[in-house]
Amino acid sequence: MEMRVRFMLKKFIVVLTLCFLVGCTTRRNTSVTHDTNRVLDAGKVASQLLRKLNLSDSMEQVSDKVMDSVFMQGEDLTDDKVAYLATDKGNSNTIAVFVADEDTSVDVLRQHLLTYLDTQKVTIENNYPTEVFKISNAILEDNGRVVILVVADNIEDARKCVNDILEK
């Protein structure tokens, strides 16, 4: 009888130990543990948006230097950035993804992007009035570290894609 109790006690200890080990493991599933300031890869996000919005054929990537000049008024405020602009004249489609550097708040990036959008509206309103609507309804969202700007024909699909990426 004593041996049987020892055997059961050993089994109980093993099961208890396994329970503790399972309870102490970390979760890697981001849908369960949501980090609002998680850093995304700007290139991957921009490519994903291009693909989901079917804009790959009509847009081209711009260089970092052009991005700083066009979007950030000459300042480099990011750790990572990628932007695609429409290749067709008069088309304001834009996909831009910025990862704020450690010293820059997302609000500063957003303000620069709002300035860009205002400038675009003024520039384009006389020649391409239908584009003003797209610019006025641009999607400008962030997760505390990453800012995404999308100007597209299908605003609802673009908003859904951006919210999915930022997990909003």
Short mmCIF file of C-alpha atoms in Angstrom, two decimals:
data_model
loop_
_atom_site.label_atom_id
_atom_site.label_comp_id
_atom_site.label_asym_id
_atom_site.label_seq_id
_atom_site.Cartn_x
_atom_site.Cartn_y
_atom_site.Cartn_z
CA MET A 1 0.00 0.00 0.00
CA GLU A 2 2.81 2.36 0.89
CA MET A 3 4.36 1.85 -2.55
CA ARG A 4 1.11 2.67 -4.22
CA VAL A 5 0.84 5.95 -2.29
CA ARG A 6 4.41 6.87 -3.29
CA PHE A 7 3.66 6.08 -6.92
CA MET A 8 0.52 8.24 -6.86
CA LEU A 9 2.39 11.02 -5.05
CA LYS A 10 5.10 10.99 -7.73
CA LYS A 11 2.47 11.18 -10.47
CA PHE A 12 0.76 14.04 -8.67
CA ILE A 13 4.05 15.95 -8.36
CA VAL A 14 4.81 15.42 -12.06
CA VAL A 15 1.34 16.63 -13.08
CA LEU A 16 1.59 19.62 -10.74
CA THR A 17 5.03 20.52 -12.12
CA LEU A 18 3.74 20.34 -15.69
CA CYS A 19 0.83 22.60 -14.77
CA PHE A 20 3.22 25.18 -13.34
CA LEU A 21 5.45 24.99 -16.40
CA VAL A 22 2.55 25.44 -18.79
CA GLY A 23 1.24 28.36 -16.74
CA CYS A 24 4.61 30.11 -16.78
CA THR A 25 5.22 30.05 -20.53
CA THR A 26 4.99 33.28 -22.49
CA ARG A 27 2.33 33.92 -25.07
CA ARG A 28 3.45 34.95 -28.50
CA ASN A 29 0.03 35.32 -30.03
CA THR A 30 -0.36 39.06 -30.71
CA SER A 31 -4.12 38.79 -30.91
CA VAL A 32 -4.16 37.84 -27.23
CA THR A 33 -1.54 40.28 -25.96
CA HIS A 34 -2.04 43.53 -27.86
CA ASP A 35 0.80 46.05 -27.82
CA THR A 36 -0.43 49.41 -29.06
CA ASN A 37 3.09 50.69 -29.68
CA ARG A 38 4.38 47.70 -31.60
CA VAL A 39 6.76 48.53 -34.41
CA LEU A 40 5.81 47.29 -37.84
CA ASP A 41 8.06 46.88 -40.88
CA ALA A 42 7.20 49.87 -43.09
CA GLY A 43 8.04 48.06 -46.33
CA LYS A 44 5.91 45.04 -45.51
CA VAL A 45 2.97 47.19 -44.44
CA ALA A 46 3.14 49.34 -47.59
CA SER A 47 3.40 46.25 -49.83
CA GLN A 48 0.46 44.66 -48.05
CA LEU A 49 -1.65 47.78 -48.59
CA LEU A 50 -0.66 47.97 -52.27
CA ARG A 51 -1.67 44.36 -52.77
CA LYS A 52 -4.94 44.52 -50.82
CA LEU A 53 -6.06 47.73 -52.52
CA ASN A 54 -4.99 46.51 -56.00
CA LEU A 55 -2.72 49.52 -56.56
CA SER A 56 0.54 47.72 -57.35
CA ASP A 57 0.46 48.50 -61.08
CA SER A 58 -0.35 52.18 -60.76
CA MET A 59 2.13 53.31 -58.10
CA GLU A 60 5.87 53.51 -57.62
CA GLN A 61 8.06 53.74 -54.55
CA VAL A 62 9.79 57.04 -53.84
CA SER A 63 13.25 57.42 -52.33
CA ASP A 64 13.89 58.31 -48.68
CA LYS A 65 15.26 61.70 -49.73
CA VAL A 66 12.10 62.52 -51.67
CA MET A 67 9.97 61.30 -48.76
CA ASP A 68 11.73 63.60 -46.31
CA SER A 69 11.32 66.50 -48.71
CA VAL A 70 7.69 65.85 -49.67
CA PHE A 71 6.16 64.50 -46.47
CA MET A 72 8.39 65.75 -43.63
CA GLN A 73 9.32 69.20 -44.97
CA GLY A 74 13.01 68.26 -45.11
CA GLU A 75 13.29 66.66 -41.66
CA ASP A 76 14.26 63.05 -40.99
CA LEU A 77 12.05 62.03 -38.08
CA THR A 78 11.74 58.32 -38.69
CA ASP A 79 13.51 55.02 -38.12
CA ASP A 80 11.83 53.44 -41.13
CA LYS A 81 9.65 54.77 -43.93
CA VAL A 82 8.22 53.69 -47.27
CA ALA A 83 5.93 55.59 -49.62
CA TYR A 84 4.29 54.87 -52.93
CA LEU A 85 2.82 57.60 -55.12
CA ALA A 86 0.59 57.27 -58.17
CA THR A 87 2.37 57.21 -61.52
CA ASP A 88 -0.57 58.74 -63.41
CA LYS A 89 -0.62 62.52 -63.67
CA GLY A 90 -3.48 63.99 -61.70
CA ASN A 91 -3.94 60.92 -59.52
CA SER A 92 -3.37 61.57 -55.83
CA ASN A 93 -3.25 57.94 -54.65
CA THR A 94 -0.70 57.66 -51.87
CA ILE A 95 0.43 54.94 -49.51
CA ALA A 96 2.96 56.02 -46.90
CA VAL A 97 4.13 54.24 -43.76
CA PHE A 98 6.35 55.91 -41.16
CA VAL A 99 7.93 54.49 -38.01
CA ALA A 100 8.68 57.35 -35.61
CA ASP A 101 12.20 57.46 -34.22
CA GLU A 102 12.76 57.38 -30.46
CA ASP A 103 12.87 61.19 -30.17
CA THR A 104 9.83 61.97 -32.32
CA SER A 105 6.24 61.83 -31.21
CA VAL A 106 3.61 60.45 -33.55
CA ASP A 107 1.79 63.78 -33.26
CA VAL A 108 4.72 65.52 -34.97
CA LEU A 109 4.59 63.02 -37.85
CA ARG A 110 0.82 63.42 -38.12
CA GLN A 111 1.16 67.21 -38.26
CA HIS A 112 3.69 66.96 -41.10
CA LEU A 113 1.38 64.61 -42.98
CA LEU A 114 -1.61 66.92 -42.47
CA THR A 115 0.49 69.76 -43.91
CA TYR A 116 1.31 67.53 -46.89
CA LEU A 117 -2.39 66.78 -47.44
CA ASP A 118 -3.33 70.47 -47.22
CA THR A 119 -0.63 71.34 -49.76
CA GLN A 120 -1.84 68.58 -52.08
CA LYS A 121 -5.43 69.87 -51.89
CA VAL A 122 -4.41 73.41 -52.80
CA THR A 123 -2.14 72.22 -55.61
CA ILE A 124 -4.64 69.86 -57.21
CA GLU A 125 -8.02 71.57 -56.68
CA ASN A 126 -8.04 73.65 -59.89
CA ASN A 127 -6.99 70.93 -62.32
CA TYR A 128 -8.38 67.75 -60.75
CA PRO A 129 -11.32 68.59 -58.47
CA THR A 130 -12.37 64.94 -58.05
CA GLU A 131 -9.04 64.21 -56.39
CA VAL A 132 -9.76 66.79 -53.68
CA PHE A 133 -12.45 64.49 -52.28
CA LYS A 134 -9.94 61.63 -51.98
CA ILE A 135 -7.39 63.85 -50.27
CA SER A 136 -10.00 65.29 -47.91
CA ASN A 137 -10.97 61.77 -46.88
CA ALA A 138 -7.44 60.42 -46.58
CA ILE A 139 -6.84 57.80 -43.92
CA LEU A 140 -4.26 58.91 -41.38
CA GLU A 141 -3.97 56.43 -38.51
CA ASP A 142 -1.31 55.37 -36.02
CA ASN A 143 -0.66 52.86 -33.27
CA GLY A 144 1.51 55.11 -31.11
CA ARG A 145 4.71 54.46 -33.06
CA VAL A 146 3.72 53.72 -36.68
CA VAL A 147 1.78 56.20 -38.83
CA ILE A 148 -0.01 55.12 -42.00
CA LEU A 149 -1.32 57.51 -44.66
CA VAL A 150 -3.55 56.24 -47.47
CA VAL A 151 -5.20 58.28 -50.20
CA ALA A 152 -7.19 55.95 -52.45
CA ASP A 153 -10.34 55.69 -54.53
CA ASN A 154 -11.92 53.07 -52.30
CA ILE A 155 -11.81 54.79 -48.92
CA GLU A 156 -13.80 52.13 -47.06
CA ASP A 157 -11.55 49.24 -48.15
CA ALA A 158 -8.48 51.32 -47.35
CA ARG A 159 -9.78 52.14 -43.87
CA LYS A 160 -10.53 48.48 -43.18
CA CYS A 161 -7.05 47.41 -44.34
CA VAL A 162 -5.33 50.06 -42.21
CA ASN A 163 -7.39 49.18 -39.14
CA ASP A 164 -6.62 45.48 -39.63
CA ILE A 165 -2.90 46.20 -39.86
CA LEU A 166 -2.93 48.43 -36.77
CA GLU A 167 -5.29 46.01 -35.01
CA LYS A 168 -7.91 48.67 -34.28
#
